PDB file of C-alpha atoms in Angstrom:
ATOM      1  CA  MET A  96      43.042  36.810  -9.406  1.00 57.00           C
ATOM      2  CA  SER A  97      45.100  39.009  -9.203  1.00 60.00           C
ATOM      3  CA  VAL A  98      43.205  41.806 -11.131  1.00 51.00           C
ATOM      4  CA  ILE A  99      40.113  40.369  -8.931  1.00 56.00           C
ATOM      5  CA  THR A 100      41.619  41.484  -5.595  1.00 52.00           C
ATOM      6  CA  VAL A 101      42.420  44.909  -6.289  1.00 50.00           C
ATOM      7  CA  VAL A 102      39.136  45.930  -8.125  1.00 50.00           C
ATOM      8  CA  LEU A 103      37.533  44.458  -5.290  1.00 53.00           C
ATOM      9  CA  VAL A 104      40.013  46.491  -2.645  1.00 55.00           C
ATOM     10  CA  LEU A 105      39.679  49.128  -4.622  1.00 55.00           C
ATOM     11  CA  ALA A 106      35.438  49.356  -4.557  1.00 54.00           C
ATOM     12  CA  ALA A 107      35.984  48.925  -0.866  1.00 56.00           C
ATOM     13  CA  CYS A 108      37.912  52.038  -0.709  1.00 56.00           C
ATOM     14  CA  SER A 109      36.522  54.105  -2.884  1.00 49.00           C
ATOM     15  CA  ALA A 110      32.338  52.917  -1.238  1.00 49.00           C
ATOM     16  CA  ALA A 111      31.400  56.224   0.779  1.00 51.00           C
ATOM     17  CA  GLN A 112      30.119  54.898   4.351  1.00 49.00           C
ATOM     18  CA  GLU A 113      26.675  56.470   5.255  1.00 50.00           C
ATOM     19  CA  PRO A 114      25.751  58.253   8.918  1.00 49.00           C
ATOM     20  CA  SER A 115      25.091  56.481  11.260  1.00 59.00           C
ATOM     21  CA  TRP A 116      22.126  58.606  11.905  1.00 85.00           C
ATOM     22  CA  LYS A 117      22.467  58.524  15.723  1.00 92.00           C
ATOM     23  CA  VAL A 118      19.685  60.604  17.925  1.00 94.00           C
ATOM     24  CA  PHE A 119      20.301  60.971  21.701  1.00 95.00           C
ATOM     25  CA  PRO A 120      19.324  63.740  24.595  1.00 95.00           C
ATOM     26  CA  LEU A 121      22.812  65.747  25.113  1.00 93.00           C
ATOM     27  CA  GLN A 122      22.081  67.923  27.634  1.00 92.00           C
ATOM     28  CA  ARG A 123      23.588  71.513  27.808  1.00 91.00           C
ATOM     29  CA  ARG A 124      22.573  72.482  31.551  1.00 91.00           C
ATOM     30  CA  MET A 125      19.634  70.887  32.684  1.00 90.00           C
ATOM     31  CA  PRO A 126      17.605  67.436  31.578  1.00 93.00           C
ATOM     32  CA  HIS A 127      15.584  67.903  27.860  1.00 94.00           C
ATOM     33  CA  ASP A 128      17.719  71.258  27.310  1.00 93.00           C
ATOM     34  CA  GLY A 129      19.854  69.633  23.879  1.00 94.00           C
ATOM     35  CA  LEU A 130      19.608  66.706  21.809  1.00 95.00           C
ATOM     36  CA  ALA A 131      22.388  65.396  19.339  1.00 94.00           C
ATOM     37  CA  VAL A 132      22.214  63.999  15.761  1.00 95.00           C
ATOM     38  CA  VAL A 133      25.703  62.023  14.541  1.00 94.00           C
ATOM     39  CA  SER A 134      24.971  62.196  11.317  1.00 90.00           C
ATOM     40  CA  GLN A 135      28.346  61.086   9.496  1.00 89.00           C
ATOM     41  CA  PRO A 136      29.609  57.609  10.784  1.00 85.00           C
ATOM     42  CA  ASP A 137      33.022  59.478  11.811  1.00 88.00           C
ATOM     43  CA  GLY A 138      31.018  60.955  15.233  1.00 90.00           C
ATOM     44  CA  TYR A 139      30.510  64.507  14.187  1.00 93.00           C
ATOM     45  CA  GLY A 140      27.054  65.734  13.651  1.00 95.00           C
ATOM     46  CA  LEU A 141      24.888  68.509  15.444  1.00 95.00           C
ATOM     47  CA  HIS A 142      24.005  69.361  19.191  1.00 96.00           C
ATOM     48  CA  LEU A 143      20.670  70.601  19.036  1.00 96.00           C
ATOM     49  CA  PHE A 144      19.839  73.162  21.131  1.00 95.00           C
ATOM     50  CA  LEU A 145      16.397  73.328  22.570  1.00 96.00           C
ATOM     51  CA  GLU A 146      14.762  76.460  24.112  1.00 94.00           C
ATOM     52  CA  THR A 147      10.818  76.426  25.291  1.00 94.00           C
ATOM     53  CA  ASN A 148       8.130  80.063  24.649  1.00 91.00           C
ATOM     54  CA  THR A 149       6.925  80.944  28.196  1.00 90.00           C
ATOM     55  CA  ASP A 150       5.761  84.359  27.061  1.00 86.00           C
ATOM     56  CA  ASP A 151       1.898  83.213  27.252  1.00 89.00           C
ATOM     57  CA  ALA A 152       2.077  82.207  30.650  1.00 90.00           C
ATOM     58  CA  ALA A 153      -0.757  79.462  29.638  1.00 94.00           C
ATOM     59  CA  GLU A 154       0.470  77.564  26.899  1.00 96.00           C
ATOM     60  CA  CYS A 155       4.631  76.228  26.234  1.00 95.00           C
ATOM     61  CA  ALA A 156       5.970  76.093  23.091  1.00 95.00           C
ATOM     62  CA  PRO A 157       9.728  75.462  21.441  1.00 95.00           C
ATOM     63  CA  ARG A 158      11.235  78.395  20.832  1.00 93.00           C
ATOM     64  CA  TRP A 159      13.786  78.002  17.675  1.00 93.00           C
ATOM     65  CA  PHE A 160      17.379  78.279  17.153  1.00 91.00           C
ATOM     66  CA  PRO A 161      18.878  76.866  14.097  1.00 93.00           C
ATOM     67  CA  ASP A 162      22.398  77.994  14.694  1.00 93.00           C
ATOM     68  CA  ALA A 163      23.357  74.435  16.153  1.00 95.00           C
ATOM     69  CA  ALA A 164      26.514  73.954  17.716  1.00 95.00           C
ATOM     70  CA  ARG A 165      28.879  71.033  15.840  1.00 95.00           C
ATOM     71  CA  LEU A 166      28.992  67.674  17.408  1.00 95.00           C
ATOM     72  CA  PHE A 167      32.729  65.964  18.431  1.00 94.00           C
ATOM     73  CA  ASN A 168      32.445  62.098  19.286  1.00 92.00           C
ATOM     74  CA  GLY A 169      28.894  61.494  18.766  1.00 91.00           C
ATOM     75  CA  ASN A 170      29.649  58.038  18.543  1.00 90.00           C
ATOM     76  CA  GLY A 171      32.355  57.815  21.867  1.00 89.00           C
ATOM     77  CA  SER A 172      31.410  57.765  25.473  1.00 90.00           C
ATOM     78  CA  ALA A 173      31.710  61.620  25.916  1.00 92.00           C
ATOM     79  CA  PRO A 174      30.244  63.426  23.415  1.00 93.00           C
ATOM     80  CA  PHE A 175      30.591  67.209  23.597  1.00 92.00           C
ATOM     81  CA  SER A 176      29.977  70.319  21.164  1.00 93.00           C
ATOM     82  CA  ALA A 177      31.946  73.397  19.934  1.00 92.00           C
ATOM     83  CA  GLY A 178      31.659  76.223  17.704  1.00 93.00           C
ATOM     84  CA  LEU A 179      28.481  76.107  15.147  1.00 94.00           C
ATOM     85  CA  ALA A 180      27.280  73.651  12.310  1.00 94.00           C
ATOM     86  CA  PRO A 181      25.813  75.869   9.102  1.00 94.00           C
ATOM     87  CA  ARG A 182      22.608  76.623   9.136  1.00 95.00           C
ATOM     88  CA  GLU A 183      21.961  74.391   6.349  1.00 95.00           C
ATOM     89  CA  GLU A 184      22.492  71.135   7.430  1.00 95.00           C
ATOM     90  CA  PHE A 185      20.175  72.415  10.880  1.00 96.00           C
ATOM     91  CA  PHE A 186      17.751  72.725   8.248  1.00 96.00           C
ATOM     92  CA  ALA A 187      18.257  68.635   6.691  1.00 95.00           C
ATOM     93  CA  VAL A 188      18.481  67.295  10.171  1.00 95.00           C
ATOM     94  CA  VAL A 189      15.221  69.112  11.268  1.00 96.00           C
ATOM     95  CA  ARG A 190      13.473  67.714   8.481  1.00 95.00           C
ATOM     96  CA  ARG A 191      13.726  63.724   9.141  1.00 95.00           C
ATOM     97  CA  SER A 192      11.388  61.696  11.050  1.00 94.00           C
ATOM     98  CA  ASP A 193      13.297  60.173  13.598  1.00 95.00           C
ATOM     99  CA  VAL A 194      14.743  63.805  14.615  1.00 96.00           C
ATOM    100  CA  LEU A 195      11.175  65.484  14.907  1.00 96.00           C
ATOM    101  CA  GLN A 196       9.921  62.739  16.656  1.00 96.00           C
ATOM    102  CA  ALA A 197      12.890  62.987  19.150  1.00 96.00           C
ATOM    103  CA  LEU A 198      12.479  66.714  19.159  1.00 97.00           C
ATOM    104  CA  GLN A 199       9.387  66.526  20.315  1.00 97.00           C
ATOM    105  CA  ALA A 200       9.644  64.329  23.140  1.00 97.00           C
ATOM    106  CA  GLN A 201      12.881  66.686  24.616  1.00 97.00           C
ATOM    107  CA  LEU A 202      10.460  69.752  23.644  1.00 97.00           C
ATOM    108  CA  LYS A 203       7.546  68.206  25.633  1.00 97.00           C
ATOM    109  CA  ALA A 204       9.661  67.390  28.761  1.00 96.00           C
ATOM    110  CA  LEU A 205      11.618  70.395  28.942  1.00 96.00           C
ATOM    111  CA  CYS A 206       7.846  72.438  28.934  1.00 95.00           C
ATOM    112  CA  GLN A 207       6.871  69.874  31.762  1.00 95.00           C
ATOM    113  CA  GLN A 208       9.896  71.271  33.114  1.00 95.00           C
ATOM    114  CA  ARG A 209       9.671  74.511  33.215  1.00 93.00           C
ATOM    115  CA  ALA A 210       5.920  75.454  33.429  1.00 93.00           C
ATOM    116  CA  PRO A 211       3.535  72.991  34.274  1.00 94.00           C
ATOM    117  CA  GLN A 212       0.253  74.340  34.179  1.00 95.00           C
ATOM    118  CA  ALA A 213       1.106  75.573  31.094  1.00 95.00           C
ATOM    119  CA  ARG A 214      -0.548  73.745  27.852  1.00 96.00           C
ATOM    120  CA  TRP A 215       2.273  72.214  25.834  1.00 96.00           C
ATOM    121  CA  ARG A 216       1.944  73.287  22.085  1.00 96.00           C
ATOM    122  CA  TRP A 217       3.937  71.799  19.227  1.00 96.00           C
ATOM    123  CA  THR A 218       4.899  74.638  16.591  1.00 94.00           C
ATOM    124  CA  PRO A 219       7.886  72.369  14.274  1.00 95.00           C
ATOM    125  CA  PRO A 220      10.932  73.636  13.075  1.00 96.00           C
ATOM    126  CA  PRO A 221      12.135  75.924  10.351  1.00 94.00           C
ATOM    127  CA  THR A 222      13.189  73.778   7.899  1.00 93.00           C
ATOM    128  CA  ASP A 223      14.730  76.840   5.572  1.00 93.00           C
ATOM    129  CA  ALA A 224      16.075  80.288   6.061  1.00 90.00           C
ATOM    130  CA  SER A 225      13.354  81.662   4.622  1.00 89.00           C
ATOM    131  CA  GLU A 226      11.288  80.326   7.764  1.00 91.00           C
ATOM    132  CA  LEU A 227      13.366  82.035  10.535  1.00 86.00           C
ATOM    133  CA  MET A 228      11.585  84.165  12.618  1.00 78.00           C
ATOM    134  CA  PRO A 229      13.997  87.064  14.404  1.00 75.00           C
ATOM    135  CA  VAL A 230      13.214  86.506  18.292  1.00 67.00           C
ATOM    136  CA  GLN A 231      11.854  89.889  19.301  1.00 68.00           C
ATOM    137  CA  LEU A 232      12.898  91.265  23.000  1.00 66.00           C
ATOM    138  CA  PRO A 233      11.114  93.874  24.780  1.00 67.00           C
ATOM    139  CA  ALA A 234      12.255  97.239  23.811  1.00 63.00           C
ATOM    140  CA  TYR A 235      14.456  99.006  25.832  1.00 65.00           C
ATOM    141  CA  GLU A 236      12.920 101.885  28.002  1.00 63.00           C
ATOM    142  CA  GLN A 237      14.446 104.996  28.819  1.00 65.00           C
ATOM    143  CA  ARG A 238      15.468 104.561  32.357  1.00 67.00           C
ATOM    144  CA  ASP A 239      17.020 101.259  31.224  1.00 66.00           C
ATOM    145  CA  LEU A 240      19.681 102.986  29.355  1.00 72.00           C
ATOM    146  CA  LEU A 241      22.748 104.083  30.381  1.00 76.00           C
ATOM    147  CA  SER A 242      23.519 108.313  30.748  1.00 81.00           C
ATOM    148  CA  ASP A 243      26.450 109.090  27.922  1.00 82.00           C
ATOM    149  CA  PRO A 244      29.828 109.024  29.313  1.00 84.00           C
ATOM    150  CA  ALA A 245      30.823 112.249  28.494  1.00 87.00           C
ATOM    151  CA  GLU A 246      27.666 114.395  29.242  1.00 88.00           C
ATOM    152  CA  GLU A 247      28.126 112.621  32.905  1.00 88.00           C
ATOM    153  CA  LYS A 248      32.106 113.622  33.682  1.00 90.00           C
ATOM    154  CA  ARG A 249      30.559 117.774  32.306  1.00 92.00           C
ATOM    155  CA  LEU A 250      27.724 117.000  34.726  1.00 90.00           C
ATOM    156  CA  GLU A 251      30.393 116.354  37.835  1.00 91.00           C
ATOM    157  CA  ASN A 252      33.059 118.621  36.514  1.00 92.00           C
ATOM    158  CA  GLN A 253      30.355 121.026  36.905  1.00 92.00           C
ATOM    159  CA  LEU A 254      29.057 120.046  40.217  1.00 91.00           C
ATOM    160  CA  LEU A 255      32.868 120.132  41.424  1.00 91.00           C
ATOM    161  CA  ASP A 256      33.512 123.849  40.333  1.00 90.00           C
ATOM    162  CA  GLU A 257      30.274 124.847  41.983  1.00 89.00           C
ATOM    163  CA  ALA A 258      31.094 123.405  45.014  1.00 86.00           C
ATOM    164  CA  GLN A 259      35.218 124.346  44.321  1.00 87.00           C
ATOM    165  CA  LYS A 260      33.947 128.631  44.020  1.00 85.00           C
ATOM    166  CA  ARG A 261      31.335 128.048  47.031  1.00 85.00           C
ATOM    167  CA  SER A 262      34.412 126.843  49.767  1.00 81.00           C
ATOM    168  CA  GLN A 263      37.243 129.776  48.420  1.00 81.00           C
ATOM    169  CA  THR A 264      33.257 132.858  48.882  1.00 75.00           C
ATOM    170  CA  THR A 265      33.013 131.380  52.375  1.00 70.00           C
ATOM    171  CA  GLY A 266      37.083 130.678  52.940  1.00 63.00           C
ATOM    172  CA  SER A 267      37.768 134.649  52.095  1.00 58.00           C
ATOM    173  CA  ALA A 268      34.368 135.683  53.611  1.00 56.00           C
ATOM    174  CA  SER A 269      35.533 134.578  57.452  1.00 55.00           C
ATOM    175  CA  ARG A 270      38.748 135.728  56.917  1.00 55.00           C
ATOM    176  CA  GLN A 271      37.472 139.491  56.549  1.00 53.00           C
TER     177      GLN A 271
END
């Protein structure tokens, strides 16, 4: 009897807990801009940051950022996120159909909130690092760039020297 008890206890201890895979909206700054995915039984998972692409005023689509935050206390009453989770974890999570459905619902609602007149267009998230497209930011124009601080200092000194020379010249001329 004791051998069977020991075997059952060892089997229970060695059995891995299955992930709970709970998916729910988790707001960052405004409704629909975050999604929590609890992928581990202890409440850990990912906090996906949701963004929209409204470069074209007539269309609103998801903008994907594979750098998700680490979710803590996902099974508790006050989930929160901090730090970054590995991208491989993001890719694994977005391959799941339940996560994709929640992403579509949240992103569509976010688009309706940010660009109500725009047409909604779903684009699936990247599921591999090779599919990542860097976000193209507008190029800086010359007027946007700061000038060289050393050059600014040189011009300032030059103006001060010229002003000092003028005041010395006018001061000596008035004494004569």
